[in-house]
C-alpha positions as MATLAB code, in Angstrom:
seq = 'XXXXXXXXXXXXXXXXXXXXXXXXXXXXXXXXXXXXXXXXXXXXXXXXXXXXXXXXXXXXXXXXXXXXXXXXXXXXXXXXXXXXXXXXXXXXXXXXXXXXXXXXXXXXXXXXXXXXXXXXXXXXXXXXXXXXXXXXXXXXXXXXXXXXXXXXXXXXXXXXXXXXXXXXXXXXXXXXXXXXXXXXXXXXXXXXXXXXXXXXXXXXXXXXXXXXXXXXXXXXXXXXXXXXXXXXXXXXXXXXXXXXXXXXXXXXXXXXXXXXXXXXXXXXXXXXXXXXXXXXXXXXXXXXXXXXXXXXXXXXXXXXXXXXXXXXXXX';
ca = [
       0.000    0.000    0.000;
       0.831    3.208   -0.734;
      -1.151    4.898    2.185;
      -2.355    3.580    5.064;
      -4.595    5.783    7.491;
      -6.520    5.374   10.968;
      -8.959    6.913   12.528;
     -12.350    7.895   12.897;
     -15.232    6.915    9.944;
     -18.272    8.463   10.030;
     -21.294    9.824    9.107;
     -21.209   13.719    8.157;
     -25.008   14.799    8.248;
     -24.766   17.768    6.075;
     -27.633   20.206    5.278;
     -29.553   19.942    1.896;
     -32.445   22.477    1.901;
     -35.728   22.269    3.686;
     -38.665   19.916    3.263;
     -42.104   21.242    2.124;
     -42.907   21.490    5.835;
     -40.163   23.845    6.217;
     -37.824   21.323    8.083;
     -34.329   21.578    7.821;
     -32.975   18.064    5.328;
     -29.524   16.779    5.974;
     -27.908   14.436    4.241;
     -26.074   11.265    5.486;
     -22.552   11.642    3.687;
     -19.970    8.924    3.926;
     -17.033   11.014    5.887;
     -14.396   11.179    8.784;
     -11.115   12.891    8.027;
      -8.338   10.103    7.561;
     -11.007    7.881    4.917;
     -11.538   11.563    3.098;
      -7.898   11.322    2.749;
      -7.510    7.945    1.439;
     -10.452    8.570   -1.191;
      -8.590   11.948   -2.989;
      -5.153    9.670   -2.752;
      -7.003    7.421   -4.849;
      -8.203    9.772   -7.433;
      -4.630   10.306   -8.127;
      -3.819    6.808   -8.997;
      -2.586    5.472   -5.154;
      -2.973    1.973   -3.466;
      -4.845    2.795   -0.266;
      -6.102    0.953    3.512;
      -8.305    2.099    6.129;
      -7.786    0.825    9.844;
     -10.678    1.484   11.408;
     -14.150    0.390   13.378;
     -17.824    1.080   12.554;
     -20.707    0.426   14.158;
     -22.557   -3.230   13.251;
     -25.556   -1.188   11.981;
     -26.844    0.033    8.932;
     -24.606    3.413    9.147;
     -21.806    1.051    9.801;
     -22.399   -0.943    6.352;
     -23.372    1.937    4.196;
     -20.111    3.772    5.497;
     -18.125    0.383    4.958;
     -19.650    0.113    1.069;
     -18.993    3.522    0.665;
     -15.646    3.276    1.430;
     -14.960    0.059   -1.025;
     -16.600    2.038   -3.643;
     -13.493    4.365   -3.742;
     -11.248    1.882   -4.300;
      -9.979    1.841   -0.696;
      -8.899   -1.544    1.092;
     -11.170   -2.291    4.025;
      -9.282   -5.616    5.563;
      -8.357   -3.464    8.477;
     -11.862   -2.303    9.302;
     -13.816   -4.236   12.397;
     -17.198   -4.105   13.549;
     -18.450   -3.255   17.037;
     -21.900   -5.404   18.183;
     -22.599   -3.173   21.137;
     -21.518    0.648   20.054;
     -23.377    2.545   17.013;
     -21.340    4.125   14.627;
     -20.197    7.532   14.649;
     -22.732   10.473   13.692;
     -21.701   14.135   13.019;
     -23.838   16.987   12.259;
     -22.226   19.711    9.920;
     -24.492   23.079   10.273;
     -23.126   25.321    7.495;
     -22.559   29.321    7.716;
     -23.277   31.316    4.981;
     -19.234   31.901    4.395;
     -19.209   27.865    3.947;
     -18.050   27.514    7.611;
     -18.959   24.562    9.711;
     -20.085   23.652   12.450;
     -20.561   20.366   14.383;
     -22.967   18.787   16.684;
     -21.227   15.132   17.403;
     -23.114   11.936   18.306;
     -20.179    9.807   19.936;
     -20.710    9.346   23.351;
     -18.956    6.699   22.556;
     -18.673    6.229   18.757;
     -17.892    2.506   17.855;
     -14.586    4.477   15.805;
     -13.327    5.222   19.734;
     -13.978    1.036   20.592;
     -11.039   -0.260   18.549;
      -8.662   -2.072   20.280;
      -4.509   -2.565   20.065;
      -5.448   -6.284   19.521;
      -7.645   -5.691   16.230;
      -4.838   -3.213   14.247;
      -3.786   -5.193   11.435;
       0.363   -4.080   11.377;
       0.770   -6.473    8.205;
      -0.871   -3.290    6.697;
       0.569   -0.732    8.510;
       4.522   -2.106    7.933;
       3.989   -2.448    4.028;
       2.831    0.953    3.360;
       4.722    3.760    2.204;
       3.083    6.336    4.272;
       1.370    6.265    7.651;
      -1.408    8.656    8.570;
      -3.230    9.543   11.247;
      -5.135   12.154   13.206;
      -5.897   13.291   16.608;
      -9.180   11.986   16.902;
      -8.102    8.264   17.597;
      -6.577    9.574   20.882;
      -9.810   10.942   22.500;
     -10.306    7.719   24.417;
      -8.007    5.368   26.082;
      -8.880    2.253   24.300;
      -8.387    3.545   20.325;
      -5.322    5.980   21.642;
      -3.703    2.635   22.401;
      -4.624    1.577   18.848;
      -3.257    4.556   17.619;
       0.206    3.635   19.365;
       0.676    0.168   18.894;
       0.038    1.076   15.445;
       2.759    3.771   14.845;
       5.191    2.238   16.787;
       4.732   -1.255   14.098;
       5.055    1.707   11.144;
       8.207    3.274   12.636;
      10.034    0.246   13.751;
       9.302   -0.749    9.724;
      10.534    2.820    8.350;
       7.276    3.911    7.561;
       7.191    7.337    7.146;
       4.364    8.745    9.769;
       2.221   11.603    8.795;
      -0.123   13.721   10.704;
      -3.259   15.953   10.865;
      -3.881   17.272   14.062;
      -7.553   17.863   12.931;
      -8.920   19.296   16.477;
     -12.876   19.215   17.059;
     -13.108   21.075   20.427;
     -15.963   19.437   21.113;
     -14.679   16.011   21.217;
     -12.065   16.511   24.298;
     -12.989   15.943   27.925;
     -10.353   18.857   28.230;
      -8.626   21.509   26.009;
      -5.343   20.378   28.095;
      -5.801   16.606   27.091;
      -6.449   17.840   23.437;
      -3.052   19.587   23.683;
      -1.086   16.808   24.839;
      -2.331   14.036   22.808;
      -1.703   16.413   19.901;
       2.099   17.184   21.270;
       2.600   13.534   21.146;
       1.481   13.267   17.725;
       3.780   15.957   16.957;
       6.497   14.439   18.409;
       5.935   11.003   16.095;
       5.279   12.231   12.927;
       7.791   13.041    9.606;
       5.307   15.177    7.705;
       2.767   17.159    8.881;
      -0.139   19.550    7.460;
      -1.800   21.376   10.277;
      -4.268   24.405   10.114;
      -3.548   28.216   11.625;
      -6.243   27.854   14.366;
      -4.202   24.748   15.583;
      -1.037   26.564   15.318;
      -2.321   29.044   17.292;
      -4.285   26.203   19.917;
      -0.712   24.734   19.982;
       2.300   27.392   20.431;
      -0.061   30.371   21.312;
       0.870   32.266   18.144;
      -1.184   33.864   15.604;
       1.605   34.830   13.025;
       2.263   31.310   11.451;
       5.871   31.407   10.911;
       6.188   32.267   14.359;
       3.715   29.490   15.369;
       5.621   27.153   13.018;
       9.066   28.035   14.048;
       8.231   26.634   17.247;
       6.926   23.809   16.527;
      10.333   22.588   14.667;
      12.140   23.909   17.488;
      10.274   21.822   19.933;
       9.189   18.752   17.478;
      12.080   18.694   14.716;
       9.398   17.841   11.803;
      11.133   17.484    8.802;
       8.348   18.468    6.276;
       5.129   20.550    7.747;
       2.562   21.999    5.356;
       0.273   25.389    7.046;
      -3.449   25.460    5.560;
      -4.668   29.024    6.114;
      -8.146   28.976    4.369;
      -8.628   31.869    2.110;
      -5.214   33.104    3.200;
      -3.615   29.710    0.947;
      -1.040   28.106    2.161;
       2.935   27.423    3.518;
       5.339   24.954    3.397;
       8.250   24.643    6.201;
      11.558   22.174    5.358;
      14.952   22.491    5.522;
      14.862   26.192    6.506;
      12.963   26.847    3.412;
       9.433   28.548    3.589;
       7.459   28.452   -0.172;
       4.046   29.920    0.013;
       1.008   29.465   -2.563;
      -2.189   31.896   -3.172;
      -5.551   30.433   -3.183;
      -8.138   29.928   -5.338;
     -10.837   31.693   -4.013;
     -14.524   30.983   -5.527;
     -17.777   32.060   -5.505;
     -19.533   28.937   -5.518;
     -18.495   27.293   -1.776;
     -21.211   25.738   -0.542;
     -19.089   23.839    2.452;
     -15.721   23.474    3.491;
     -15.823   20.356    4.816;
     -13.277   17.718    3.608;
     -11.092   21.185    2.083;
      -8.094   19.774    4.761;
      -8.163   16.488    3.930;
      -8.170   17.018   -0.230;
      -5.133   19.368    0.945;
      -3.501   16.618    2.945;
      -3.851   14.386    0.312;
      -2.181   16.473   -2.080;
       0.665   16.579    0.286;
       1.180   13.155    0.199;
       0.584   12.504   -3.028;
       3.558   14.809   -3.717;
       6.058   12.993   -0.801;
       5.034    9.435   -2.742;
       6.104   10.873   -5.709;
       9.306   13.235   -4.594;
       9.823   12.334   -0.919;
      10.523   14.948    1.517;
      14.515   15.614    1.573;
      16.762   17.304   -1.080;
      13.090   19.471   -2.247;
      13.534   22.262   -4.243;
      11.281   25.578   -3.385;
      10.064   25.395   -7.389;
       8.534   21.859   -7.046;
       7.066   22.415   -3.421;
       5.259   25.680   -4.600;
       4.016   23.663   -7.543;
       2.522   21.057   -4.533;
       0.645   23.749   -2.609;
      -0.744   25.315   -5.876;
      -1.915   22.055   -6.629;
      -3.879   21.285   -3.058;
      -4.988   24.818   -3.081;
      -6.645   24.089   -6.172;
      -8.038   21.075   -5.391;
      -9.631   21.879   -2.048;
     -11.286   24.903   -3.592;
     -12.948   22.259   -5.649;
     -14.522   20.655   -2.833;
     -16.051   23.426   -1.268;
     -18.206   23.492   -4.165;
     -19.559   20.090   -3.369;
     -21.846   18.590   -0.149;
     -19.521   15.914    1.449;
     -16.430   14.737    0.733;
     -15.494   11.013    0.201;
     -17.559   10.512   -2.641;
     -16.776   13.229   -4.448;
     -13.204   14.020   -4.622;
     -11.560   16.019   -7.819;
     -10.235   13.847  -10.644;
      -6.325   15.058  -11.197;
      -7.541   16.839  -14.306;
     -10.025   18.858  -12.809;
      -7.259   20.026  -10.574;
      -5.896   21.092  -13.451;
      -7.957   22.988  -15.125;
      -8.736   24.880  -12.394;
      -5.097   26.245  -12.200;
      -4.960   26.647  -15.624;
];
């Protein structure tokens, strides 16, 4: 495999206009960050795996079919009998902002266990990724662990997306420190400027991200700064990119993950040492472009940019 991710998969209930009684319709979209990931990787021609666990309910299957219908590998997925699957309510601004109302109290994604990671997968892929919401509960944070410890002892290269939801931590502090520890693990990392700011305290982001090498020595770190564009941090380089700002958003969700996907797609093909500022400009322009693209569209995991609509939107 190419990538292999774990984390959360759920279901994004995202609005879709009102019902003739006036009602509010949302509609159940296949999502959770790391899987939204894994589905743009495979637009762009990648071998991907999901390690995850879903409710044994009807969410649970449709988000498991779902999933297969991208292409991705679901060996590593497991089913919980006694915990429903994951639901996530996505009430959208009128700037395309979100936000979410979370039904995981627990979520079956929070039930999987060290014992049920399948580390065949995780030691023959290229990349490792993973996010912070596999560490909001004791049982899946050990998961998480035993997981990237199997990927670094095989020289996996580990990448991360802090991807905080405020709403999920018992505490701000424990968000923070399960994050730190991600930081500390990973080799590439794209992370937002609110979390740069939630982590070092600093609104400028070269500021923010200065000390975050200092502290974390991350060899390759990608900043996502919404309609500000985005940065790239390695080897005392910094390459920005403008973005491509559009009139027809209709949501942002699943903009970070297209990004991160981007990002990898890029290390697959170029790694991360030795890069040139040229080629890593031509990366953001090209994750830029293709998040704008799914802002224009309700979900995510189903309907991720083919490589030439990319494309043609920077063209």
């Amino acid at each position: 495999m190419d990538v292999v991710a774990l984390g959360e998969l759920l279901i994004d209930f995202t609005e879709n206009g009102t019902s003739a009684q006036d009602n509010k319709l949302f509609e159940a979209n296949p999502g959770g960050a790391p899987c939204n990931v894994l589905a743009m990787l495979q637009k762009l021609g990648h071998q991907t795996a999901f390690i995850g666990k879903v409710g044994q309910d009807a969410f649970g299957r449709l988000l498991v079919d779902a999933v297969k219908e991208q292409g991705i590998d679901t060996t590593g997925v497991r089913y919980d009998d006694n915990v429903h699957t994951t639901l996530a309510f996505v009430q959208t601004a009128a700037d395309g902002d979100r936000d979410f109302s979370f039904y995981r109290n627990p979520g079956a994604d929070m039930m999987l266990t060290a014992d049920e990671v399948d580390l065949s997968l995780v030691r023959n892929a290229k990349i490792f990724h993973f996010g912070s919401l596999s560490m909001t509960d004791k049982i899946c944070e050990n998961a998480t662990k035993h997981a990237i410890a199997a990927a670094k002892e095989a020289g996996v290269l580990i990448s991360f997306d802090p991807n905080l939801r405020k709403p999920l931590w018992k505490s701000m502090d424990d968000a923070k420190e399960k994050i730190s520890w991600g930081l500390s693990q990973c080799d590439i990392l794209k992370i937002s400027d609110d979390e740069i700011e939630f982590m070092t305290g600093e609104k400028d982001i070269k500021t923010g991200v200065k000390k975050l090498i200092d502290e974390y020595h991350i060899p390759f770190i990608c900043a996502t700064m919404g309609k500000n564009g985005s940065m790239a941090f390695f080897d005392g380089h910094i390459v920005e990119a403008a973005p491509f700002l559009r009139d027809d958003t209709v949501e942002t969700t699943g903009a970070g993950d297209t990004f991160c996907a981007c990002l990898l797609h890029d290390v697959l093909e170029h790694g991360i040492n030795d890069r040139k500022d040229d080629g890593v400009k031509k990366m953001l322009t090209f994750a830029n472009a293709a998040a704008s693209l799914i802002t224009t569209r309700k979900g995510a995991l189903r309907v991720m940019p083919e490589k030439g609509e990319v494309e043609a939107v920077i063209k």
